[in-house]
Short mmCIF file of C-alpha atoms and ligand atoms in Angstrom, two decimals:
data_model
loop_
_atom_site.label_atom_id
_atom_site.label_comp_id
_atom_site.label_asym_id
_atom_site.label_seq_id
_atom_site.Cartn_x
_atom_site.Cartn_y
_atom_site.Cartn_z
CA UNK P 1 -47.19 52.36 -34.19
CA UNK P 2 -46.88 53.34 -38.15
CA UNK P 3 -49.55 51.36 -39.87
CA UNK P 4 -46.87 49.59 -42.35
CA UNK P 5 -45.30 48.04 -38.95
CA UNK P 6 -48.59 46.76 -37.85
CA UNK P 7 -48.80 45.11 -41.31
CA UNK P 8 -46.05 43.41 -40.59
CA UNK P 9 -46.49 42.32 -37.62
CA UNK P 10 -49.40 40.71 -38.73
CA UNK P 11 -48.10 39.16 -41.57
CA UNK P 12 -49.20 35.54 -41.52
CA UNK P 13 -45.33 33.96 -41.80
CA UNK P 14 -43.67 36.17 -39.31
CA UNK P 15 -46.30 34.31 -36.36
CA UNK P 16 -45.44 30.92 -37.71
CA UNK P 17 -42.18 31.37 -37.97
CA UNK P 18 -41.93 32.83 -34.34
CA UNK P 19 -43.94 29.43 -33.31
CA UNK P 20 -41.70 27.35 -35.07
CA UNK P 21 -38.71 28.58 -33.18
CA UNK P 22 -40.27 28.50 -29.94
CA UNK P 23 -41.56 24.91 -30.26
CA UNK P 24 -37.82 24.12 -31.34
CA UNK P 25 -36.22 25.76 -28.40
CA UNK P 26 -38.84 23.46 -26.21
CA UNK P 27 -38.43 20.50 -27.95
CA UNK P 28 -34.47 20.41 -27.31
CA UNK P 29 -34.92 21.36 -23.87
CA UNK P 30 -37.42 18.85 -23.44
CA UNK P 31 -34.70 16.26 -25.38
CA UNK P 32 -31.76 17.35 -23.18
CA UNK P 33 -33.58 17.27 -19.60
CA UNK P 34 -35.35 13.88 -20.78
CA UNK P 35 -32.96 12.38 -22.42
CA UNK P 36 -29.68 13.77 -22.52
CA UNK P 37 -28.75 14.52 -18.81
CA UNK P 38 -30.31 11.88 -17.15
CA UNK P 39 -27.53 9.95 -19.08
CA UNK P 40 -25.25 12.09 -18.98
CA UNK P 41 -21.98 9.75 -17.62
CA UNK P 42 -19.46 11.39 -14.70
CA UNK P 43 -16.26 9.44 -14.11
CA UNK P 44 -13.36 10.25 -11.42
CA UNK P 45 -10.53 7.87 -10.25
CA UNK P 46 -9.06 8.09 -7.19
CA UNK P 47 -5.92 6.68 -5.55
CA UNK P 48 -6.47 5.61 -1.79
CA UNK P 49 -6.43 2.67 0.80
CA UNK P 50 -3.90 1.37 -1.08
CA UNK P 51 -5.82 0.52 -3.99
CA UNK P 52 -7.46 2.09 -7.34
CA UNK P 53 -11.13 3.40 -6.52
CA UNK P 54 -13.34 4.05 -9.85
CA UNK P 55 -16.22 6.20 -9.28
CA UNK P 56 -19.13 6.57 -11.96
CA UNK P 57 -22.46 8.67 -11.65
CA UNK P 58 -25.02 9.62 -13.78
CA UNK P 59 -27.05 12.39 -14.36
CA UNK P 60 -27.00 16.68 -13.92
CA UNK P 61 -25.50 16.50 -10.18
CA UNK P 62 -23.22 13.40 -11.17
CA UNK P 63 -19.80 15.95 -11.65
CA UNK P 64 -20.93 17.60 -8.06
CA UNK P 65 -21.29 14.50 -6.49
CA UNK P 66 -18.20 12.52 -7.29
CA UNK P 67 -16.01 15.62 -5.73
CA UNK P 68 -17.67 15.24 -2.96
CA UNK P 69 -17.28 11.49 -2.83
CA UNK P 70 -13.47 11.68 -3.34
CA UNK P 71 -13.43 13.97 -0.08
CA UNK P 72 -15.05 11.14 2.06
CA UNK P 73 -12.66 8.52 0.96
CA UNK P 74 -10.00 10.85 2.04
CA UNK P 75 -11.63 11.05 4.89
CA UNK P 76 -12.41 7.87 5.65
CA UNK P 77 -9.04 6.61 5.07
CA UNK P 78 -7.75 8.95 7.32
CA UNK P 79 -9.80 7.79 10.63
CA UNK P 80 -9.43 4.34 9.72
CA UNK P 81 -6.25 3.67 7.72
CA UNK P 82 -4.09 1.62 9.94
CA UNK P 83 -0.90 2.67 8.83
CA UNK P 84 -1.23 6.50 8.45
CA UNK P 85 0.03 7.85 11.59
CA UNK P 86 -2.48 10.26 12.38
CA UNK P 87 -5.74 8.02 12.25
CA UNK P 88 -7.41 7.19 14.45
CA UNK P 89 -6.76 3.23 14.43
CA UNK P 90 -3.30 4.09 14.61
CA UNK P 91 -4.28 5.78 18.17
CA UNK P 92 -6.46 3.02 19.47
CA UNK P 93 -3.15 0.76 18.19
CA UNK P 94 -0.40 3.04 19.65
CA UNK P 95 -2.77 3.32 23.06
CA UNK P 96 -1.15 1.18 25.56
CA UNK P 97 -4.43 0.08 26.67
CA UNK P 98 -6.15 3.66 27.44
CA UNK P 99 -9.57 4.70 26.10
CA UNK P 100 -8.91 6.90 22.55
CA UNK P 101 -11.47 9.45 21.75
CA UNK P 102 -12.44 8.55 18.22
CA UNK P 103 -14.66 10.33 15.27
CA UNK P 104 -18.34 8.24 15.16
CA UNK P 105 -17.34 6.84 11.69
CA UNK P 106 -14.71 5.32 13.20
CA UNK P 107 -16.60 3.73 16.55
CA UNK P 108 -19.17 2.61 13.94
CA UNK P 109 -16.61 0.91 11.95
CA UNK P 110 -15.29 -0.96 14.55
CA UNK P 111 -18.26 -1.54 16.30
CA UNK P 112 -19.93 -3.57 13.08
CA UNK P 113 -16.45 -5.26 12.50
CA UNK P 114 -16.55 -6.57 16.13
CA UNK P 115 -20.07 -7.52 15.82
CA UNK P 116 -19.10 -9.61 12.38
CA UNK P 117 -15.75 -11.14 14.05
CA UNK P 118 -19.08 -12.61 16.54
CA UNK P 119 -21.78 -13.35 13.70
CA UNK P 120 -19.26 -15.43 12.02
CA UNK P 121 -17.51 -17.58 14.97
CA UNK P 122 -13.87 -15.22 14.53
CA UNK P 123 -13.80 -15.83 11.23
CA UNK P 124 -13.53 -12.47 10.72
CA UNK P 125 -10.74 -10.95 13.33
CA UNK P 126 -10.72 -7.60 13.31
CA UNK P 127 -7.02 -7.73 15.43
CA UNK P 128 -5.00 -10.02 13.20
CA UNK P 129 -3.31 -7.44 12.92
CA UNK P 130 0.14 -8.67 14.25
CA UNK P 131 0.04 -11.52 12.59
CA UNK P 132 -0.94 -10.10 9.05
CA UNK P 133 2.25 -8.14 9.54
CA UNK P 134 4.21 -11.30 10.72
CA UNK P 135 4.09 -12.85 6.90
CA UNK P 136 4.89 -9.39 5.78
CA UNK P 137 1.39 -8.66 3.99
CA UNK P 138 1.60 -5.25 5.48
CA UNK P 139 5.69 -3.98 4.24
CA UNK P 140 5.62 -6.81 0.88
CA UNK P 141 8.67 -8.49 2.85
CA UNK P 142 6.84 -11.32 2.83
CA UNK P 143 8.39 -14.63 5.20
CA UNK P 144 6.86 -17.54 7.19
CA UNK P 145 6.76 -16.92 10.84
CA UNK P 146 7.34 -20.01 13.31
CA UNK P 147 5.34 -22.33 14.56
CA UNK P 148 6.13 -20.33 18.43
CA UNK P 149 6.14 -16.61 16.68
CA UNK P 150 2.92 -17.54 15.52
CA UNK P 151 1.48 -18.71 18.94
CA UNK P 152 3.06 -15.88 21.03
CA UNK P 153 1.14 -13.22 18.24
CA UNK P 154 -1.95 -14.97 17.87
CA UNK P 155 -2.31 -14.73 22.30
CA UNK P 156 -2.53 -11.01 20.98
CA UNK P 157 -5.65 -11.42 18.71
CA UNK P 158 -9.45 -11.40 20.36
CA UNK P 159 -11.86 -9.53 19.02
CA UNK P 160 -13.76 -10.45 22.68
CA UNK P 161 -11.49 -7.67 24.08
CA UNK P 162 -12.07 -4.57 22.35
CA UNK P 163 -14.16 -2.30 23.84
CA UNK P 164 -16.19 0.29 21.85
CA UNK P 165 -18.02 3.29 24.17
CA UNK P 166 -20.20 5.71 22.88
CA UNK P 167 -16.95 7.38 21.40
CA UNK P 168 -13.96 5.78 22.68
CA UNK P 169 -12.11 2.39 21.99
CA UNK P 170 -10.53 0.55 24.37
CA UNK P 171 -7.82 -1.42 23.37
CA UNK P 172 -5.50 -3.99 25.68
CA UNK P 173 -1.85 -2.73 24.98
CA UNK P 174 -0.06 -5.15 22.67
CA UNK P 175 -3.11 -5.40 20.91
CA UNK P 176 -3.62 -4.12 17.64
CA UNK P 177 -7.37 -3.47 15.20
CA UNK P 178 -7.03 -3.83 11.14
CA UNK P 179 -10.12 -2.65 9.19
CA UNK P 180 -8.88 -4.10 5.65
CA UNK P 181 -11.30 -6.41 5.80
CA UNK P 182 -14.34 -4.15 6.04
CA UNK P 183 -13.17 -0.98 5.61
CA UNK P 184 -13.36 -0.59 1.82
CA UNK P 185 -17.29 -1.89 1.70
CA UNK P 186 -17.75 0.43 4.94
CA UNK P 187 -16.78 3.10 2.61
CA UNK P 188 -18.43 1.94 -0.40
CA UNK P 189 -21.76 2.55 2.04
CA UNK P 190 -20.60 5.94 3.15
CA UNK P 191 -20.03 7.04 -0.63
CA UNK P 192 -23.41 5.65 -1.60
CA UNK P 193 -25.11 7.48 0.94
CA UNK P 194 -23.25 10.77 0.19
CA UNK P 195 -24.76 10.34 -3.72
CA UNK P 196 -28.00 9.87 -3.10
CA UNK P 197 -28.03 12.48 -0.41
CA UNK P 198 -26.47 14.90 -3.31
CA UNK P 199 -29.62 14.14 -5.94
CA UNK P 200 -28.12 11.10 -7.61
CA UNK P 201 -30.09 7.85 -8.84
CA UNK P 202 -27.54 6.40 -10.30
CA UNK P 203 -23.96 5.41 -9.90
CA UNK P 204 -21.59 2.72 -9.52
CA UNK P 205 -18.86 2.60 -7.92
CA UNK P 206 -15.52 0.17 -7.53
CA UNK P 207 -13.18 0.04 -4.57
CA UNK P 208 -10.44 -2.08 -5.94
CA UNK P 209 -12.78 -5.01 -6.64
CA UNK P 210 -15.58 -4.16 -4.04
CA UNK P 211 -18.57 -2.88 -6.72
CA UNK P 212 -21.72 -1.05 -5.26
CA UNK P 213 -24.40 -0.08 -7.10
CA UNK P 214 -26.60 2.65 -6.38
CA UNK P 215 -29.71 2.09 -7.98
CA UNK P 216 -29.81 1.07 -11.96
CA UNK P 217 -28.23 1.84 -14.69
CA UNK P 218 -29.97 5.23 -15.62
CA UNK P 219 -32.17 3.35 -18.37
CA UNK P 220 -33.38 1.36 -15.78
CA UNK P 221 -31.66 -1.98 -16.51
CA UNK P 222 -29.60 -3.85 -14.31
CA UNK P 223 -25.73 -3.09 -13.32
CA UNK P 224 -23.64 -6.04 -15.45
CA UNK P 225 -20.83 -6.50 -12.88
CA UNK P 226 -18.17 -8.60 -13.70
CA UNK P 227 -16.46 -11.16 -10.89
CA UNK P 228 -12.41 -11.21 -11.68
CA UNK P 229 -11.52 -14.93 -12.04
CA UNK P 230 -8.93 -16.02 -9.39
CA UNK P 231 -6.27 -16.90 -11.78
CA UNK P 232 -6.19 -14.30 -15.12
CA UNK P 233 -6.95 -10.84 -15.91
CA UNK P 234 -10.50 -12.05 -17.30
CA UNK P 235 -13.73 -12.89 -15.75
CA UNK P 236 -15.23 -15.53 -13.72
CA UNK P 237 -18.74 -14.62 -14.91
CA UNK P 238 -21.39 -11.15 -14.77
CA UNK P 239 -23.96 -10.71 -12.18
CA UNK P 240 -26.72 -8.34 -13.18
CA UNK P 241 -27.80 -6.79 -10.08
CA UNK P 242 -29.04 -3.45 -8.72
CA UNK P 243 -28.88 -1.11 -5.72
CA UNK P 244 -26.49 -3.98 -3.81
CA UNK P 245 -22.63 -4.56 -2.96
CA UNK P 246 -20.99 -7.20 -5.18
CA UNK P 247 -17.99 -8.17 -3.22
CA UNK P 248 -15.10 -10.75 -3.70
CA UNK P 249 -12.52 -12.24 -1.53
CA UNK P 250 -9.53 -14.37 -2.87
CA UNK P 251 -6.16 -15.08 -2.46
CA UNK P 252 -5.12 -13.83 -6.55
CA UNK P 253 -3.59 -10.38 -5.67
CA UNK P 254 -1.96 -10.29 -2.30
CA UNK P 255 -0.35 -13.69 -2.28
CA UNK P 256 3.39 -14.28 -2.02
CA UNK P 257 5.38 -17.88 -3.49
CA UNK P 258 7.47 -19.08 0.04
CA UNK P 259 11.03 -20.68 -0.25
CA UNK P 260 9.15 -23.95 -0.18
CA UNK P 261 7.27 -23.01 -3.11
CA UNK P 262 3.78 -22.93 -1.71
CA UNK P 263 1.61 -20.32 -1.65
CA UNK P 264 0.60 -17.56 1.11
CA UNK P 265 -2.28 -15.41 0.57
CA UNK P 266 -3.46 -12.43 2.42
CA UNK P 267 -6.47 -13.58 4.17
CA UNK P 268 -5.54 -15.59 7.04
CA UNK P 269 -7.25 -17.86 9.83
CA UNK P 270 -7.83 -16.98 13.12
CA UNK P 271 -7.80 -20.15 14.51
CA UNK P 272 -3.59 -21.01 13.80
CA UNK P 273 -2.45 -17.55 12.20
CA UNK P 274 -1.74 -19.13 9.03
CA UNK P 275 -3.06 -17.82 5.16
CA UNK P 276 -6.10 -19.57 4.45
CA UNK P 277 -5.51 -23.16 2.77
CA UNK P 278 -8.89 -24.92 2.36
CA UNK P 279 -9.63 -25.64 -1.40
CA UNK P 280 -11.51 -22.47 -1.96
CA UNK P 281 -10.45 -20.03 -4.51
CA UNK P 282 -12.78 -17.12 -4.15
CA UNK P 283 -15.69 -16.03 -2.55
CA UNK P 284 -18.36 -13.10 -4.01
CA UNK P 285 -21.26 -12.37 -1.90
CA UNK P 286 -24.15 -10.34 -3.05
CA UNK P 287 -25.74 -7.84 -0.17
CA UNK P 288 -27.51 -4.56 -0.10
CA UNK P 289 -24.29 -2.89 2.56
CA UNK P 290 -20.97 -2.94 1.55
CA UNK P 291 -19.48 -3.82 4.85
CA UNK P 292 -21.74 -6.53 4.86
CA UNK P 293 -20.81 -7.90 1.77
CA UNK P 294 -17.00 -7.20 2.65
CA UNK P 295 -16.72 -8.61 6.12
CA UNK P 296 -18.56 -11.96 5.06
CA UNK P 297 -16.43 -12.33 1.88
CA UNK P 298 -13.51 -12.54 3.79
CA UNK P 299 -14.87 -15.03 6.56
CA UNK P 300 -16.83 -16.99 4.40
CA UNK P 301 -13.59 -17.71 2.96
CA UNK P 302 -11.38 -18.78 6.15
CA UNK P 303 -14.74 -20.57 6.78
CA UNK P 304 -14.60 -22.65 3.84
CA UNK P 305 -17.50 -23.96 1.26
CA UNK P 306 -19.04 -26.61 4.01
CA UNK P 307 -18.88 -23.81 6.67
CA UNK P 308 -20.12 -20.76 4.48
CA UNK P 309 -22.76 -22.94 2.57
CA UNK P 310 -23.94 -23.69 6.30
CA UNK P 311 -23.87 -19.91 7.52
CA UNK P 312 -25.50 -18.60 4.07
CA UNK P 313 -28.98 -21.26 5.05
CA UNK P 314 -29.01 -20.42 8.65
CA UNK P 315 -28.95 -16.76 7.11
CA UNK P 316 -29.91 -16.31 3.84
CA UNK P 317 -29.72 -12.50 3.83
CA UNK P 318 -27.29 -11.93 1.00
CA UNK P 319 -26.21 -13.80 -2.32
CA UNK P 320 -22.65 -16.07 -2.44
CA UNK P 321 -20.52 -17.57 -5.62
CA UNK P 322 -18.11 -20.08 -4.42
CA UNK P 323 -15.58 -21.08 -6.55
CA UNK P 324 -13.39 -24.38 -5.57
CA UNK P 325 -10.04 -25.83 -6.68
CA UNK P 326 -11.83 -28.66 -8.43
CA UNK P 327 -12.99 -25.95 -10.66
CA UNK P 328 -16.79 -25.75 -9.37
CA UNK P 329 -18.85 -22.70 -8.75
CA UNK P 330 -21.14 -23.48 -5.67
CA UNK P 331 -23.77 -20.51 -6.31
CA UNK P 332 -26.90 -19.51 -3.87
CA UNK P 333 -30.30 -19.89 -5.48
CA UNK P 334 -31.57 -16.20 -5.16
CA UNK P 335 -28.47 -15.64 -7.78
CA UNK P 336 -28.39 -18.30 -9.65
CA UNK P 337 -30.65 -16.73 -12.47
CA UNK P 338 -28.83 -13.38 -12.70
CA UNK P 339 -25.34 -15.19 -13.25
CA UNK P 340 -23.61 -15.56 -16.75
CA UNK P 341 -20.45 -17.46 -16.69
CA UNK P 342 -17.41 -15.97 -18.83
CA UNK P 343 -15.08 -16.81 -21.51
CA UNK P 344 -13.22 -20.49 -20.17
CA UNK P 345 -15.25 -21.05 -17.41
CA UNK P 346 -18.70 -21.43 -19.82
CA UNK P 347 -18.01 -24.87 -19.03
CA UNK P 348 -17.20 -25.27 -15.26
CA UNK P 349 -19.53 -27.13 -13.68
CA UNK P 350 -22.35 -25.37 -10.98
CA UNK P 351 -23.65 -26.64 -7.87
CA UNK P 352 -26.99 -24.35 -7.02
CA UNK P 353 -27.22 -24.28 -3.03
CA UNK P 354 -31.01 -24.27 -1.75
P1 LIG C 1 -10.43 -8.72 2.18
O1 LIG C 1 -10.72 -10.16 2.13
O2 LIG C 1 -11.60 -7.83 2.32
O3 LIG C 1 -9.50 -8.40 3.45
C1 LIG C 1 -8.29 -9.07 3.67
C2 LIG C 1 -7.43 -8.21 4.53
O4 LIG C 1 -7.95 -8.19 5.85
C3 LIG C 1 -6.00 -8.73 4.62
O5 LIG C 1 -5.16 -8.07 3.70
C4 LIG C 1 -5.65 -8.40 6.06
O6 LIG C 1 -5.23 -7.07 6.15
C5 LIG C 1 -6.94 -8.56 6.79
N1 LIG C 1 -7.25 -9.94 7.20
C6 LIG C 1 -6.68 -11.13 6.85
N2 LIG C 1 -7.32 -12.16 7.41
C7 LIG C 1 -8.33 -11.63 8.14
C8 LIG C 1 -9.33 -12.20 8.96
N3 LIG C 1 -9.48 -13.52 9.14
N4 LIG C 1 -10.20 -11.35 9.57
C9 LIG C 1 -10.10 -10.02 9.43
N5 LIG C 1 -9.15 -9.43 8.66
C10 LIG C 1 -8.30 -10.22 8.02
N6 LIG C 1 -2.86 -1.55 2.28
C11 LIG C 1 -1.55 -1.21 2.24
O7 LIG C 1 -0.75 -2.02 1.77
N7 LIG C 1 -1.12 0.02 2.66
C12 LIG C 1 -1.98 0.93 3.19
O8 LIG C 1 -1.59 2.03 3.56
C13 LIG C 1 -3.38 0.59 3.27
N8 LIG C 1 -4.29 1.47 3.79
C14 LIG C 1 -5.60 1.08 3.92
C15 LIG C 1 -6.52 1.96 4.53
C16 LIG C 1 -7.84 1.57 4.69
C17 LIG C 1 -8.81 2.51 5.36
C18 LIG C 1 -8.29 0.30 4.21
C19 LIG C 1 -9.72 -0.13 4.36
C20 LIG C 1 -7.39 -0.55 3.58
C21 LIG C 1 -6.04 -0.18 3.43
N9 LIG C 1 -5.11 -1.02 2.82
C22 LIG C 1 -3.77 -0.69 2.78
C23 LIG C 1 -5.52 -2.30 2.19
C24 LIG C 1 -5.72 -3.41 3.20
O9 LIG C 1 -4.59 -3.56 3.94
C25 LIG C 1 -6.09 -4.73 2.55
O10 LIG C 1 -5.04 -5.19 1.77
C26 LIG C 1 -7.26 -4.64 1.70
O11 LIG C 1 -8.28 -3.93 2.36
C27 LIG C 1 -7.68 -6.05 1.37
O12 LIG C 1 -8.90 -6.00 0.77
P2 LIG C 1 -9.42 -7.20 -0.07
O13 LIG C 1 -10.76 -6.77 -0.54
O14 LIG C 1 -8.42 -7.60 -1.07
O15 LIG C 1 -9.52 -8.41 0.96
MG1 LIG C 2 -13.54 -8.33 3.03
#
């Protein structure tokens, strides 16, 4: 090498110069690993079972993982979806009464919603089916069946009588299984698990009203999750939770007005066939599973607050807000503390149940 080269390369600047840009290109890597794509916020919204599903992750793998998510809703809702003609509900429903070979998502779906419908007494039914579709919940041609329609249908519901082999359902003929009420938070679980198995800490996701968290938010604070008020577009109140299902049942979006002016929600009790009518407005329940969190939000509410405020201290495995027609929140005392209440209901009165 030419001695005037040398010279340069020993010049004094050129070396700190050289370090300078090399502890530059570090630092920003450093930055952007540490504390830009940790951060970094994924978003996707998908269209299925009938409602609007918001999915949010965080992180490198966050784009990665969300495509993969919106594949197991799709499939998901095609085993279980009772309406789409080439699930396998619709099978076990169209059976007339022979064993159906189903997928195991779909035997463990009905398996935990048969052995909620028993936790909670038949609150939860997981074959109401005919007589959801009786008030027209299932078409929006909404009408009040009879007094007799409503017996003859309702000696078609039984939980007791479903049958779930290894990987086959057994079904009586004339009977027929609906997974609305559990289906969403059994798919909020199956998403959750796909996520973390794809490298993600942290996400949260929103099946038309059921939230699950996975994790925290990716600066380590709690999830602020807000619970819709029964009434209005704004909110009952925030939980800040993490890593759990937040999960509400209520009788504010599929509800019809009958010719008698009354009104007919969606959730209905087993015990006459008729839409739930017992002073409760809405019920949230806090649990680590989604399908936990669904199925008992719906029978907590047929149950009633006496019932479910009963259930949750014989229990006391997940979180519930109760709110009442006299305009009362009834909350559980493991929640109490992480509840704000919202906008007009800062005032309404709160009953903590120990
Ligand atoms: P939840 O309280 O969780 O559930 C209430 C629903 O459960 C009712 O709408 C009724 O279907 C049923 N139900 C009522 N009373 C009881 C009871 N005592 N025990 C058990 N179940 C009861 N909706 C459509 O309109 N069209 C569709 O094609 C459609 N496809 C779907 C596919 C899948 C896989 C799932 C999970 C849901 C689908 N839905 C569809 C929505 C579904 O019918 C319900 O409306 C929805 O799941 C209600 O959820 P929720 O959280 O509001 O109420
Ligand atoms: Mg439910």
């Amino acid at each position: 090498m030419p001695a005037k080269l040398i010279g340069i390369w020993k010049h004094k600047s050129i070396w700190l110069c050289l370090l300078l840009i090399i502890v530059t290109v570090s630092a920003g890597m450093v930055y952007r690993n540490f504390f830009v794509l940790p951060y970094e916020q994924h978003e996707k919204t998908v269209y299925a079972m009938d409602t609007q599903i918001t999915l949010t992750a965080y992180g490198t793998k966050g784009e990665e993982g969300l495509e993969a998510a919106e594949q197991e809703i799709y499939r998901l809702e095609k085993l279980l979806s009772a309406t789409d003609e080439h699930s396998d509900i619709y099978a076990v429903n169209h059976s007339g009464g022979s064993a159906v070979p189903v997928a195991d998502d779909t035997a463990e779906a009905v398996a935990f919603a048969l052995a909620m419908a028993d936790n909670t007494g038949g609150a939860l039914e997981p074959t109401l089916y005919p007589v959801v579709r009786a008030w027209g919940f299932t078409t929006g041609q909404y009408r009040i069946p009879s007094d007799d329609e409503l017996a003859g249908l309702l000696s078609l519901t039984d939980y007791k009588k479903v049958l779930v082999q290894k990987n086959a359902i057994l079904l009586p003929d004339g009977m027929e299984l609906d997974l609305g009420a559990v289906g969403k938070g059994f798919a909020g679980d199956k998403v959750i698990s796909l996520l973390k198995e794809q490298g993600i800490r942290s996400a949260l996701i929103n099946l038309g009203g059921n939230v699950q968290a996975l994790g925290t938010k990716p600066d380590g604070s709690n999830w602020r999750v807000g619970i819709k008020s029964p009434d209005s577009s704004d909110y009952l109140g925030i939980v800040n939770v993490a890593d759990c299902a937040v999960v509400t049942s209520g009788a504010y979006e599929r509800f019809f007005i009958g010719a008698d002016g009354r009104k007919y929600g969606h959730i209905i009790n087993p015990a006459d066939g008729r839409p739930v009518n017992n002073g409760v407005l809405s019920v949230t329940i806090i649990a680590p599973q989604g399908r936990t969190a669904d199925a008992l939000s719906t029978a907590m509410f047929v149950r009633g607050k006496d019932e479910a405020i009963a259930y949750w201290q014989a229990h006391r495995d997940f979180e519930m807000i109760l709110l009442t027609d006299e305009q009362r929140i009834y909350i559980t005392e493991g929640i109490a503390d992480s509840f704000e209440r919202t906008g007009r209901y800062s005032g309404l009165k709160i009953t903590v149940v120990h």
